[in-house]
Coordinates of C-alpha atoms in Angstrom, one line a residue:
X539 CA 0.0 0.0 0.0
X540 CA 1.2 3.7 -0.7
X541 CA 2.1 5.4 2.2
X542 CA -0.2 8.2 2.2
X543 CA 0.7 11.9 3.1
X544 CA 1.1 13.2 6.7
X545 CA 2.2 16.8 5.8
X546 CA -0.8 18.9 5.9
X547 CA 0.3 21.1 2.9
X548 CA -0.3 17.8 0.8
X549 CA -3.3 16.9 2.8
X550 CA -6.8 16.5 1.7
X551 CA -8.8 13.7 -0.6
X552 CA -8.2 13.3 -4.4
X553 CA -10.6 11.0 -6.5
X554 CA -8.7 10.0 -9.3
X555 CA -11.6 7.9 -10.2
X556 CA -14.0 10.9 -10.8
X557 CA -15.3 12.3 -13.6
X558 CA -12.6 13.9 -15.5
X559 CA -13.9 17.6 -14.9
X560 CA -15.3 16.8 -11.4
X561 CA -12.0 18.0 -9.6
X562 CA -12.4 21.8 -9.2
X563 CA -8.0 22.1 -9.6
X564 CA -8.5 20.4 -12.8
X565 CA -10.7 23.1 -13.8
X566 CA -8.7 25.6 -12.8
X567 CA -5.7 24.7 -14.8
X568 CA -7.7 23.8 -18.0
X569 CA -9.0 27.3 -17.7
X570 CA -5.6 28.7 -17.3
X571 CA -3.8 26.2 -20.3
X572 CA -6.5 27.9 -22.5
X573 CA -6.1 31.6 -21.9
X574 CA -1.9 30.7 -22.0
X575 CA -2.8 29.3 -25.5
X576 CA -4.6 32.1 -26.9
X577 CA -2.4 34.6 -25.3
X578 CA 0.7 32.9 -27.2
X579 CA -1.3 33.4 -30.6
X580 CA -2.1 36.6 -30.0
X581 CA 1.6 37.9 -29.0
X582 CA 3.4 35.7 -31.8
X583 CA 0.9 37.8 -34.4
X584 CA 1.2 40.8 -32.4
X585 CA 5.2 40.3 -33.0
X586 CA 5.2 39.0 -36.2
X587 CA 3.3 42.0 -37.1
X588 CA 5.6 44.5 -35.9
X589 CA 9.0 43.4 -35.7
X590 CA 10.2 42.5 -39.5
X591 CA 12.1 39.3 -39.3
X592 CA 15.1 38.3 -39.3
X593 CA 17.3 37.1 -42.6
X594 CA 18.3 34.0 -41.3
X595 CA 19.7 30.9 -43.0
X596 CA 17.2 28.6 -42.7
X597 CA 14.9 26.2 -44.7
X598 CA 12.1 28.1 -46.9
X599 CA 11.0 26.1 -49.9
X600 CA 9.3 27.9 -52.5
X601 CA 5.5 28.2 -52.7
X602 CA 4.0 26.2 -55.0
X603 CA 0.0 27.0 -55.0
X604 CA -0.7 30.6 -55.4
X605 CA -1.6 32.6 -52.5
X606 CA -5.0 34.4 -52.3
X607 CA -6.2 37.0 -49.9
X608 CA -6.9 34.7 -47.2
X609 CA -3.8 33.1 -47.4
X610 CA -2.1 36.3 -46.7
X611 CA -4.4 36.8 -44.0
X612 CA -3.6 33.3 -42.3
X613 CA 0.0 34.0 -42.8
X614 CA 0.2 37.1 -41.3
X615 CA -1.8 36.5 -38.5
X616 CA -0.3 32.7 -37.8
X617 CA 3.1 32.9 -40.0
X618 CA 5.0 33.7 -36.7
X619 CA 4.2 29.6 -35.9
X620 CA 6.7 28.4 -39.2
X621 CA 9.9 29.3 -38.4
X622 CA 12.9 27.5 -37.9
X623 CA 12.6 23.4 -37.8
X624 CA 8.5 24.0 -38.1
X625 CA 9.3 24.2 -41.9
X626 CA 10.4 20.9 -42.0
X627 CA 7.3 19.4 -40.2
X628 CA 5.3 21.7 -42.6
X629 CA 7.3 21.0 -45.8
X630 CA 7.0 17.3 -44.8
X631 CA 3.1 17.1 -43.9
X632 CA 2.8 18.9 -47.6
X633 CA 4.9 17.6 -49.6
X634 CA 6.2 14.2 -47.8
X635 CA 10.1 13.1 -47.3
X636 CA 11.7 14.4 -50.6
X637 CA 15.2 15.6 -49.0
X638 CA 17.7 13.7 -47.3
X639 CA 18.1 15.9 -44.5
X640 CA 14.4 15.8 -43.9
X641 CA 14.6 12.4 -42.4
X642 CA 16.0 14.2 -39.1
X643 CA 12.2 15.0 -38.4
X644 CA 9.7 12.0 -37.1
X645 CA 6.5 11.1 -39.3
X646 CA 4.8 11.2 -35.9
X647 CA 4.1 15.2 -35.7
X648 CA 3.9 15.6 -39.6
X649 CA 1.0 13.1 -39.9
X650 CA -1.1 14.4 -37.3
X651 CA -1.1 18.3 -39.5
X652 CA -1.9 16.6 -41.9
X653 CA -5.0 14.6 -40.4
X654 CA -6.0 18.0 -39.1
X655 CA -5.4 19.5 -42.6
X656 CA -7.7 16.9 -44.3
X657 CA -10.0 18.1 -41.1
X658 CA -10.4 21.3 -43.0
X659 CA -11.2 20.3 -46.4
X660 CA -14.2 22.1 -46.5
X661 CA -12.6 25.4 -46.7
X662 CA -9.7 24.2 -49.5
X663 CA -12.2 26.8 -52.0
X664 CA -10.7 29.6 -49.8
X665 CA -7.5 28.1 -48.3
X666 CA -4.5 26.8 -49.4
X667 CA -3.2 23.5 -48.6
X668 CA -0.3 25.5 -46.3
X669 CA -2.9 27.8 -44.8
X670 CA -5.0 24.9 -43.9
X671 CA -1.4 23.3 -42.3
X672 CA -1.3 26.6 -40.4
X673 CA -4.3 26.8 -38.9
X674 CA -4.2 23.2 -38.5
X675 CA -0.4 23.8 -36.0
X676 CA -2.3 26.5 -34.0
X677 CA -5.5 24.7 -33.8
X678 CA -3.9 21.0 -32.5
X679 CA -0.7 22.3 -30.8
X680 CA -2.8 24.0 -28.6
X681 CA -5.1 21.3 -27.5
X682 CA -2.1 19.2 -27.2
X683 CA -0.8 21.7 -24.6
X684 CA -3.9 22.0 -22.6
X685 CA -4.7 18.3 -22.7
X686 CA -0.9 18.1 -21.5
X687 CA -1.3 20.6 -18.7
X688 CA -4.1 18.8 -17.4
X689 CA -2.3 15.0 -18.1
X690 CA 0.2 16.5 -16.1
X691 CA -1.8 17.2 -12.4
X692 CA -3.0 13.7 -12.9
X693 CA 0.5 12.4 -13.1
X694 CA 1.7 14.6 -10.1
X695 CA -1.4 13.4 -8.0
X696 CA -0.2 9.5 -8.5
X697 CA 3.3 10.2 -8.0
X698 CA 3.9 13.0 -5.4
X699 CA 0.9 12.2 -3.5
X700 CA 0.2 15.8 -3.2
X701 CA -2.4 17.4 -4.8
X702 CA -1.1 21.2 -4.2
X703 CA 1.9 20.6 -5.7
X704 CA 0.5 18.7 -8.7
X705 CA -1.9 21.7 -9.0
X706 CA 1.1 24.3 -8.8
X707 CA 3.9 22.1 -11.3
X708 CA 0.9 22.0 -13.9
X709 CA 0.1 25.5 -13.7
X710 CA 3.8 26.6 -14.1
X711 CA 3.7 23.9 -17.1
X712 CA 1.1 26.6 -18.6
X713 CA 4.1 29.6 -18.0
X714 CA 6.7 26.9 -19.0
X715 CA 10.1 28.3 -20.5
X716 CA 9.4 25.8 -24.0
X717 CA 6.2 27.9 -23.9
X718 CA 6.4 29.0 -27.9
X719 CA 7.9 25.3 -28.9
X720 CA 4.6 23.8 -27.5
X721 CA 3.1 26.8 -29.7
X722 CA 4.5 26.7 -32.9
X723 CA 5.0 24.3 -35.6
X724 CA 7.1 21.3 -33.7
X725 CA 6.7 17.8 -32.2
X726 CA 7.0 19.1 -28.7
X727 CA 3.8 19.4 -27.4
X728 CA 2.3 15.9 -29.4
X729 CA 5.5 14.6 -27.3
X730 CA 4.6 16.1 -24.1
X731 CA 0.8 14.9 -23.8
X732 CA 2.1 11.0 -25.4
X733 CA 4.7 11.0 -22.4
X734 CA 3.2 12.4 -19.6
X735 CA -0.2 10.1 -20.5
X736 CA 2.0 7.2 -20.9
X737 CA 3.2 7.7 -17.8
X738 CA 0.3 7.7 -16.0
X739 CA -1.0 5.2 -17.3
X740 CA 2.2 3.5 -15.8
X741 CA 1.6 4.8 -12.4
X742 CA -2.1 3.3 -12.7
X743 CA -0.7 -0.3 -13.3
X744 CA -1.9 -0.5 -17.1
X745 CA 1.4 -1.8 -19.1
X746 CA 0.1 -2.2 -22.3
X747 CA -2.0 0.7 -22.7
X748 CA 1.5 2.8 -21.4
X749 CA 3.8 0.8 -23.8
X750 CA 1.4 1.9 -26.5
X751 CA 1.6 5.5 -25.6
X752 CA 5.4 5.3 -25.2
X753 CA 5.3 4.1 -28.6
X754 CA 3.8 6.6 -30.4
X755 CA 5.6 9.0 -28.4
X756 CA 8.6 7.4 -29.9
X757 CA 7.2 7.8 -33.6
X758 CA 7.4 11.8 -32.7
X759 CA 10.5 12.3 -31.6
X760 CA 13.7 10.4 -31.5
X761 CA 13.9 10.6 -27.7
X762 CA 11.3 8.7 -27.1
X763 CA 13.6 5.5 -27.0
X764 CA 14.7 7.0 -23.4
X765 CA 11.1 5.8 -22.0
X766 CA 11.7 2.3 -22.7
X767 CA 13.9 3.1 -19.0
X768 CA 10.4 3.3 -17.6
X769 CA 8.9 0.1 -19.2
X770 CA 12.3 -1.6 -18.1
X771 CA 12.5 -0.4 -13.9
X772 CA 8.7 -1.2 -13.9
X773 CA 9.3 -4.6 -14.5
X774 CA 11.9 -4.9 -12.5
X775 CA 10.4 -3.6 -9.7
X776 CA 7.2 -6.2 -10.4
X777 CA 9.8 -8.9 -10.2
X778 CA 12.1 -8.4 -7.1
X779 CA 8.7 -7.8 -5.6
X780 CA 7.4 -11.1 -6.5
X781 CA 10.8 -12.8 -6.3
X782 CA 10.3 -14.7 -2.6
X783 CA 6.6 -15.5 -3.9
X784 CA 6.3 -17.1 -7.0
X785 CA 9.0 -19.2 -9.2
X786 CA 11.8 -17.4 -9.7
X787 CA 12.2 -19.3 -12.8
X788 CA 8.8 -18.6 -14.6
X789 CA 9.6 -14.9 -12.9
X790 CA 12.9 -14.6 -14.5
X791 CA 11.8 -15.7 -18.1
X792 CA 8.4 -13.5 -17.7
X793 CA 10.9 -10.6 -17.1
X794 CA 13.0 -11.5 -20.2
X795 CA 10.2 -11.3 -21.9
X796 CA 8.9 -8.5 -20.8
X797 CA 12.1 -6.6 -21.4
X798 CA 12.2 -8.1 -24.8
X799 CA 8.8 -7.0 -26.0
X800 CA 9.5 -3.3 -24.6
X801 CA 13.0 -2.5 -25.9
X802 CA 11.0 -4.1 -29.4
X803 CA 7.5 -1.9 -29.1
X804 CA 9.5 1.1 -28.4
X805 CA 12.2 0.7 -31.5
X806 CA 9.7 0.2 -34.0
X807 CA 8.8 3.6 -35.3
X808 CA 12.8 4.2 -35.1
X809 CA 13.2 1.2 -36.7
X810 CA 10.2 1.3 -39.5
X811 CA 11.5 5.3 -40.2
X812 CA 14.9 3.7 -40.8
X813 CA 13.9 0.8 -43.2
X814 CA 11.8 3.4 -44.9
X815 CA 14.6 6.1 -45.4
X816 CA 16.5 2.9 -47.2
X817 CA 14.3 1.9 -49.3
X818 CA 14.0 5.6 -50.6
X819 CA 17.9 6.4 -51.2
X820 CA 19.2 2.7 -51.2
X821 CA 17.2 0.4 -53.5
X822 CA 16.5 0.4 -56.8
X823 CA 12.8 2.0 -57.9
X824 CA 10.5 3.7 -59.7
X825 CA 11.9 7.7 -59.7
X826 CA 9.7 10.0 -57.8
X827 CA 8.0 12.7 -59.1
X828 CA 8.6 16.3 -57.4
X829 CA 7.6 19.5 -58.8
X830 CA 10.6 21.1 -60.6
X831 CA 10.6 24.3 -58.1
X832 CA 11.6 21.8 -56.1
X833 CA 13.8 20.4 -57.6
X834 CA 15.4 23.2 -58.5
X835 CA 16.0 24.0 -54.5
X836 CA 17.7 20.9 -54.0
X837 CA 20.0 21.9 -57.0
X838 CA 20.8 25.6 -55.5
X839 CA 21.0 24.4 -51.8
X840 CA 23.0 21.3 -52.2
X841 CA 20.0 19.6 -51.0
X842 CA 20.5 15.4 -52.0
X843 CA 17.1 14.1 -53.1
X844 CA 16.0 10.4 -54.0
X845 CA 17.4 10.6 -57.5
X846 CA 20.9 12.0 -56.9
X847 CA 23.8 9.7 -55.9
X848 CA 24.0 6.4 -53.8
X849 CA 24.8 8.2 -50.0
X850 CA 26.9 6.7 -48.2
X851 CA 25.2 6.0 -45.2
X852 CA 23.8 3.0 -47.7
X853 CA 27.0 1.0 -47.4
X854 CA 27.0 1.3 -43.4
X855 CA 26.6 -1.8 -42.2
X856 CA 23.6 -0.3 -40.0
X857 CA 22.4 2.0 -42.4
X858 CA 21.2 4.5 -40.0
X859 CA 20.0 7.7 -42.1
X860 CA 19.3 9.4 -38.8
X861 CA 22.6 9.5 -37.1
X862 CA 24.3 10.4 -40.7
X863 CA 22.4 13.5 -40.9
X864 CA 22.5 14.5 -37.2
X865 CA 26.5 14.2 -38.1
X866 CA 27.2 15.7 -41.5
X867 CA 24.1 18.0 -41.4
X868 CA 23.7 19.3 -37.9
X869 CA 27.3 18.4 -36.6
X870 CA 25.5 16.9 -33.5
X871 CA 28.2 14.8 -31.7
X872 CA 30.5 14.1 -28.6
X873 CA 31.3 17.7 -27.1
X874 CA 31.4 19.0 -30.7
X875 CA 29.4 22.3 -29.7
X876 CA 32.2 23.3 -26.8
X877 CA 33.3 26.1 -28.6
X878 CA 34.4 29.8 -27.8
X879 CA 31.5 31.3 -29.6
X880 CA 29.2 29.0 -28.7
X881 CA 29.4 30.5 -24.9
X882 CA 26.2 32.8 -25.7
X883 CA 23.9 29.6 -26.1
X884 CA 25.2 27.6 -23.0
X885 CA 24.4 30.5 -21.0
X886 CA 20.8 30.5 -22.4
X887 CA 20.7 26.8 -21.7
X888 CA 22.2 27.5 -18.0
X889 CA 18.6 28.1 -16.4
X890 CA 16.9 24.9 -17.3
X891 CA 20.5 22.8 -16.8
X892 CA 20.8 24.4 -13.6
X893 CA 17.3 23.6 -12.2
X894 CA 17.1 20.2 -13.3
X895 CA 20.8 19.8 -11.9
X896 CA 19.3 21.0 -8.6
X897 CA 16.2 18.8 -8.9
X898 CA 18.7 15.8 -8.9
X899 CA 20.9 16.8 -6.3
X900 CA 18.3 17.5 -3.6
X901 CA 16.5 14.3 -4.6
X902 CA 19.7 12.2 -4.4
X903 CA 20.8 13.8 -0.5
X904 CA 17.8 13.3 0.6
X905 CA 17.5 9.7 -0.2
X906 CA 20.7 8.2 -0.7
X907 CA 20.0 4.3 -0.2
X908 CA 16.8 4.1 -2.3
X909 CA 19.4 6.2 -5.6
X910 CA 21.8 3.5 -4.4
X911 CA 19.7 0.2 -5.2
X912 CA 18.0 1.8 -8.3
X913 CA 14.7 2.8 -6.4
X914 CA 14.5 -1.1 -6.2
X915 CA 14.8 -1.1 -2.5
X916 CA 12.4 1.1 0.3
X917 CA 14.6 3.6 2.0
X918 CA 15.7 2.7 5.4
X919 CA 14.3 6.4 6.4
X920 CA 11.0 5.8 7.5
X921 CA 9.7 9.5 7.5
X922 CA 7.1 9.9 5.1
X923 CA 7.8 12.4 2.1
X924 CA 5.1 13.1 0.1
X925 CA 5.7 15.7 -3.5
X926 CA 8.9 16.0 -4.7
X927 CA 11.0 13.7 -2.8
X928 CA 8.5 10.7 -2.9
X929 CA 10.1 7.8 -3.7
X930 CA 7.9 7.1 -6.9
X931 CA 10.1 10.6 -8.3
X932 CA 13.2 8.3 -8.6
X933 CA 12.1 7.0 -12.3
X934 CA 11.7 10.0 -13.4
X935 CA 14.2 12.0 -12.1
X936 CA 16.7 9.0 -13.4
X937 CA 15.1 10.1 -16.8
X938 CA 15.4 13.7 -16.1
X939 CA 19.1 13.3 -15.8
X940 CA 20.1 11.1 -18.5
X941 CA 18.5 13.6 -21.1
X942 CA 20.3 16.6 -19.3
X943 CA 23.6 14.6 -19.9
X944 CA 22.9 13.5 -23.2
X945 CA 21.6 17.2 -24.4
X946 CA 24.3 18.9 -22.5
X947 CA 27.2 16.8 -24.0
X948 CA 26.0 15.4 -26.8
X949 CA 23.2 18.0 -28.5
X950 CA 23.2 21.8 -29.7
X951 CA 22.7 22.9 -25.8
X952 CA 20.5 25.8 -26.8
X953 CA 17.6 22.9 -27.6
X954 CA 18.1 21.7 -24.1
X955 CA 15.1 24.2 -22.9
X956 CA 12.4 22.8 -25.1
X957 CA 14.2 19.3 -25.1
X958 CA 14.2 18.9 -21.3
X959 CA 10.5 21.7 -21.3
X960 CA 8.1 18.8 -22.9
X961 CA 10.1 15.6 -21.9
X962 CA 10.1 15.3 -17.8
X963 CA 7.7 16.4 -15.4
X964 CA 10.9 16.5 -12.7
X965 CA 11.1 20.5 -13.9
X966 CA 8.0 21.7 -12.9
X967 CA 7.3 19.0 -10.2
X968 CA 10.7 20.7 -8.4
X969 CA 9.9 23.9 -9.0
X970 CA 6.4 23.4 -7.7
X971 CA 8.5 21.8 -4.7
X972 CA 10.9 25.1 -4.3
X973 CA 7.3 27.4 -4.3
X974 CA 5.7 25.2 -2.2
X975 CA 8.7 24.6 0.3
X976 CA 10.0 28.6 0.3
X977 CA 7.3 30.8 -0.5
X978 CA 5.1 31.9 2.9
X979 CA 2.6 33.2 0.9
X980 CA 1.9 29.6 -0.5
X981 CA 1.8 28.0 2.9
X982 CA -0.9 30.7 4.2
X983 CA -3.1 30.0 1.5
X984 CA -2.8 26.8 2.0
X985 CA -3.4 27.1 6.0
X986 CA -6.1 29.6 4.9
X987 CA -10.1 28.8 5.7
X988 CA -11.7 27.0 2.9
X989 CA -14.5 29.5 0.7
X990 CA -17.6 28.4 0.4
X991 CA -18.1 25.7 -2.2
X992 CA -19.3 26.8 -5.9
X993 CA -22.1 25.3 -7.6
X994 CA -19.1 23.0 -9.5
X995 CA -17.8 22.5 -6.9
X996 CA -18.5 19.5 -4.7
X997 CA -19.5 20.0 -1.0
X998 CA -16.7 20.4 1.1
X999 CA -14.3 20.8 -1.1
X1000 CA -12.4 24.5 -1.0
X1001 CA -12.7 26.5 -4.1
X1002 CA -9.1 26.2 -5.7
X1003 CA -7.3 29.8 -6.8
X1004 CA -4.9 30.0 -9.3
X1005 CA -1.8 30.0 -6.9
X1006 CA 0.5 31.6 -9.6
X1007 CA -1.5 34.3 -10.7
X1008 CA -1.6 35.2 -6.3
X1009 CA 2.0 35.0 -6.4
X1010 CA 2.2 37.3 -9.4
X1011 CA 0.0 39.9 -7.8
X1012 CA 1.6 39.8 -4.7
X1013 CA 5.0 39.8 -6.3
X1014 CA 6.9 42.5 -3.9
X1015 CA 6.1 40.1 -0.9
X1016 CA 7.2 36.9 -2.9
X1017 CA 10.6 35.4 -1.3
X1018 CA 13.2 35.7 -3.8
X1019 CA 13.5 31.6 -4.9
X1020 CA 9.5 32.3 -6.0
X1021 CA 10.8 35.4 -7.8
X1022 CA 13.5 33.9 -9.6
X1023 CA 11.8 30.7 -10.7
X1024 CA 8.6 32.8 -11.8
X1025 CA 11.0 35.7 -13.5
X1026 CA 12.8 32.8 -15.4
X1027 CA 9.7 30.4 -17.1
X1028 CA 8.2 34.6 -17.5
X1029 CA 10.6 35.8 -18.8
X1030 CA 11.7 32.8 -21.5
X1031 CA 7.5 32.5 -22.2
X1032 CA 7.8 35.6 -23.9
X1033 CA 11.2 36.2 -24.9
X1034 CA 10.6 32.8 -26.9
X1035 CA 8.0 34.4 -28.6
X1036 CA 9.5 38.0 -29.6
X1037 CA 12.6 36.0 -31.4
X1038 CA 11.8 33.1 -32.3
X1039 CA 8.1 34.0 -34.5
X1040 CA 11.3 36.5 -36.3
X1041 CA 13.4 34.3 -37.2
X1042 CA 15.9 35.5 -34.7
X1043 CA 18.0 33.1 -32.9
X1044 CA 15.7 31.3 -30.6
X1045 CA 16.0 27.5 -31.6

């Protein structure tokens, strides 16, 4: 049985078997996930409009359909969301895998635009086949982030066993610091809602339904593979806990097995992408037809398409076409971006690093044994801790750390905001943990006399407040740990926005 809470700032009852809009918190935060999503769309056109962008060196294919007036009108007032790598998924979800270099993207992200795209096929009189790709990013990328917000607080309230801090981590995920990735036209926010439902569906004890979800995760972005470790420490855990009880033969196979069938699920959307990339550039078949504008871009840029030469990944003997092009096109490798002049995007990385850093070195002091036999064990501390430093966290924050040393080593480590933003919860579950822990103005409204219920609200049951919006209009009396974490997701929401929807340096 899970120990429950004794602390009272993580007291009080949570029905996770409820209707899903019965909890009044949940409400709260899907109220305040929407207004952050509309917000973003009005700012990125409100800065799109008025700052001319940037003339930066990045993919734009040419147009091929003619543009009416509406067209314009979509692009000006959601062109702000197709800049940088959201060409790509764009290009792609148009137009299909034509260039080499577009096979650094998943099909995961590209194929849900384009389901939404076919969505709006009523309106392809008026609308372009981009325009209805545009509205199609704003439209889904934003119910992906709300539906993650909310996936979120359910995944705190199994793990932590705190429903405060669940409620605070998923309404700083609204004000998160990846804010205008989850916005504009990339994988990140499909990836976020996959991963964080996946795991809860973990935490809730249904395998299959989480291997699923980790699957498809994987099929949007390549770092999905890293949530087989999840899979993998589950079973583990399932069989030193049955160990003494049952066979350990028939346990021992059944875990092989188990581990098999995981590292397998999870592979093949890598693996599929892969086999597909080959048969494209490696084997022998009917040429492809592409329009000759495009064409012609491959010519100017360099790009290789299907028809040029035999690449040379094809003679690898694991023909991998992703890790070629992370190589020779995005010079992603082993401390390759430790460079003089790269000291500007480390230092715009340093926030995130540090906090997630921090994250793992409170967790790991405070519970030293249960870090030391893989969370396999029960600490020998018997003092309850509920949020942050429940022993559930030790998973994730496992996770949490193997992607900050992989991006921080291995990655350009200005993604490692966005990277780190939409793929563990361990950076807004300690950051609700540092509010919660250091901010008195938190603990008195959490000591404070419950309002009388609302009409949604079931009898009771206090009427929640939006916690972070308090804090902001309270901000001179805010501690300064509150201040700096709240200044810092703030101040990259919208920073994110002003550069990046200009093309300015903000990838």
């Amino acid at each position: 049985m899970r120990p429950r809470s004794l602390r009272k700032p993580c007291s009080g009852s949570h029905i996770l078997g409820s209707r899903w809009l019965s909890d009044p918190s949940r409400k709260v935060i899907l109220k305040f996930a929407v207004s952050c999503r509309v917000l973003t769309l009005v700012l990125q056109a409100l800065f799109n409009v008025v700052i001319p962008d940037h003339q930066a060196e990045a993919f734009s294919p040419p147009r091929l359909a003619p543009s009416g007036s509406v067209d314009k009108l979509v692009e000006g007032l959601l062109g702000g969301l197709s800049r940088w790598d959201a060409e790509h998924f764009l290009f792609i979800a148009e137009h299909g895998y034509l260039y080499e270099h577009n096979f650094a993207f998943f099909p995961g992200f590209p194929v849900a635009l384009l389901v939404g795209s076919e969505l709006l096929r009523p309106l392809r009189g008026l609308l372009s086949q981009r325009s209805c790709l545009l509205i199609a990013v704003a439209l889904l990328n934003s119910l992906f982030s709300v539906l993650a917000a909310v996936t979120l607080y359910d995944l705190g309230c199994l793990v932590l066993h705190c429903p405060r801090q669940a409620f605070y981590s998923a309404l700083l995920f609204c004000l998160t610091p990846a804010n205008v990735f989850l916005a504009a036209g990339y994988s990140e926010a499909l990836f976020a809602l996959l991963t964080f439902c996946a795991m809860g569906q973990l935490e809730r004890g249904r395998g299959w339904a989480s291997g699923l979800l980790f699957t498809l995760a994987s099929g949007v972005r390549a770092n999905g593979l890293v949530n087989v470790g999840f899979l993998l420490h589950s079973q583990c855990r399932g069989f030193f806990s049955s160990f003494m009880v049952l066979s350990p033969t028939r346990q021992l196979v059944k875990l092989m097995a188990s581990v098999c069938l995981s590292v397998l699920a999870l592979s093949l959307p890598f693996a599929l992408f892969q086999y597909y990339a080959y048969t494209q550039f490696c084997l022998p078949g009917s040429p492809r037809s592409i329009p000759e504008p495009l064409v012609q871009l491959a010519v100017d840029k360099g790009y290789r398409t299907t028809e040029g030469n035999l690449p040379p990944w094809c003679s690898w003997d694991l023909p991998l076409i992703y890790s070629y092009i992370q190589d020779v096109y995005w010079n992603v490798g082993f401390l390759r971006y430790f460079e003089l002049k790269q000291v500007p995007n480390f230092l715009l990385a340093a926030p995130m690093a540090i906090l997630v850093a921090s994250a793992i070195w409170t967790y790991v002091t405070t519970h030293p044994w249960l870090c030391l036999t893989l969370g396999l064990q029960r600490s020998r501390d018997k003092t309850p801790h509920p949020g942050f430093l429940s022993p559930q966290v030790f998973v994730y924050l496992v996770h949490a750390a193997v992607l900050l040393l992989f991006g921080g080593l291995c990655m350009h480590v200005q993604v490692l905001t966005r990277f780190l933003g939409s793929s563990t919860p361990v950076v807004y579950w300690f950051a609700a943990h540092l509010l919660q822990d250091k901010e008195p103005l938190l603990r008195s409204l959490e000591t404070a006399p419950a309002k009388p219920s609302s009409e949604d609200c079931p009898p009771g049951q206090r009427v929640p407040r939006n916690s972070i919006m308090v804090l902001f209009c309270n901000w001179k009396t805010c501690s300064a740990v509150t201040r700096y974490i709240l200044q810092y997701f703030l101040t990259y929401w919208l920073l994110g926005l002003l550069l990046h929807c200009n093309f300015l340096p903000w990838t």
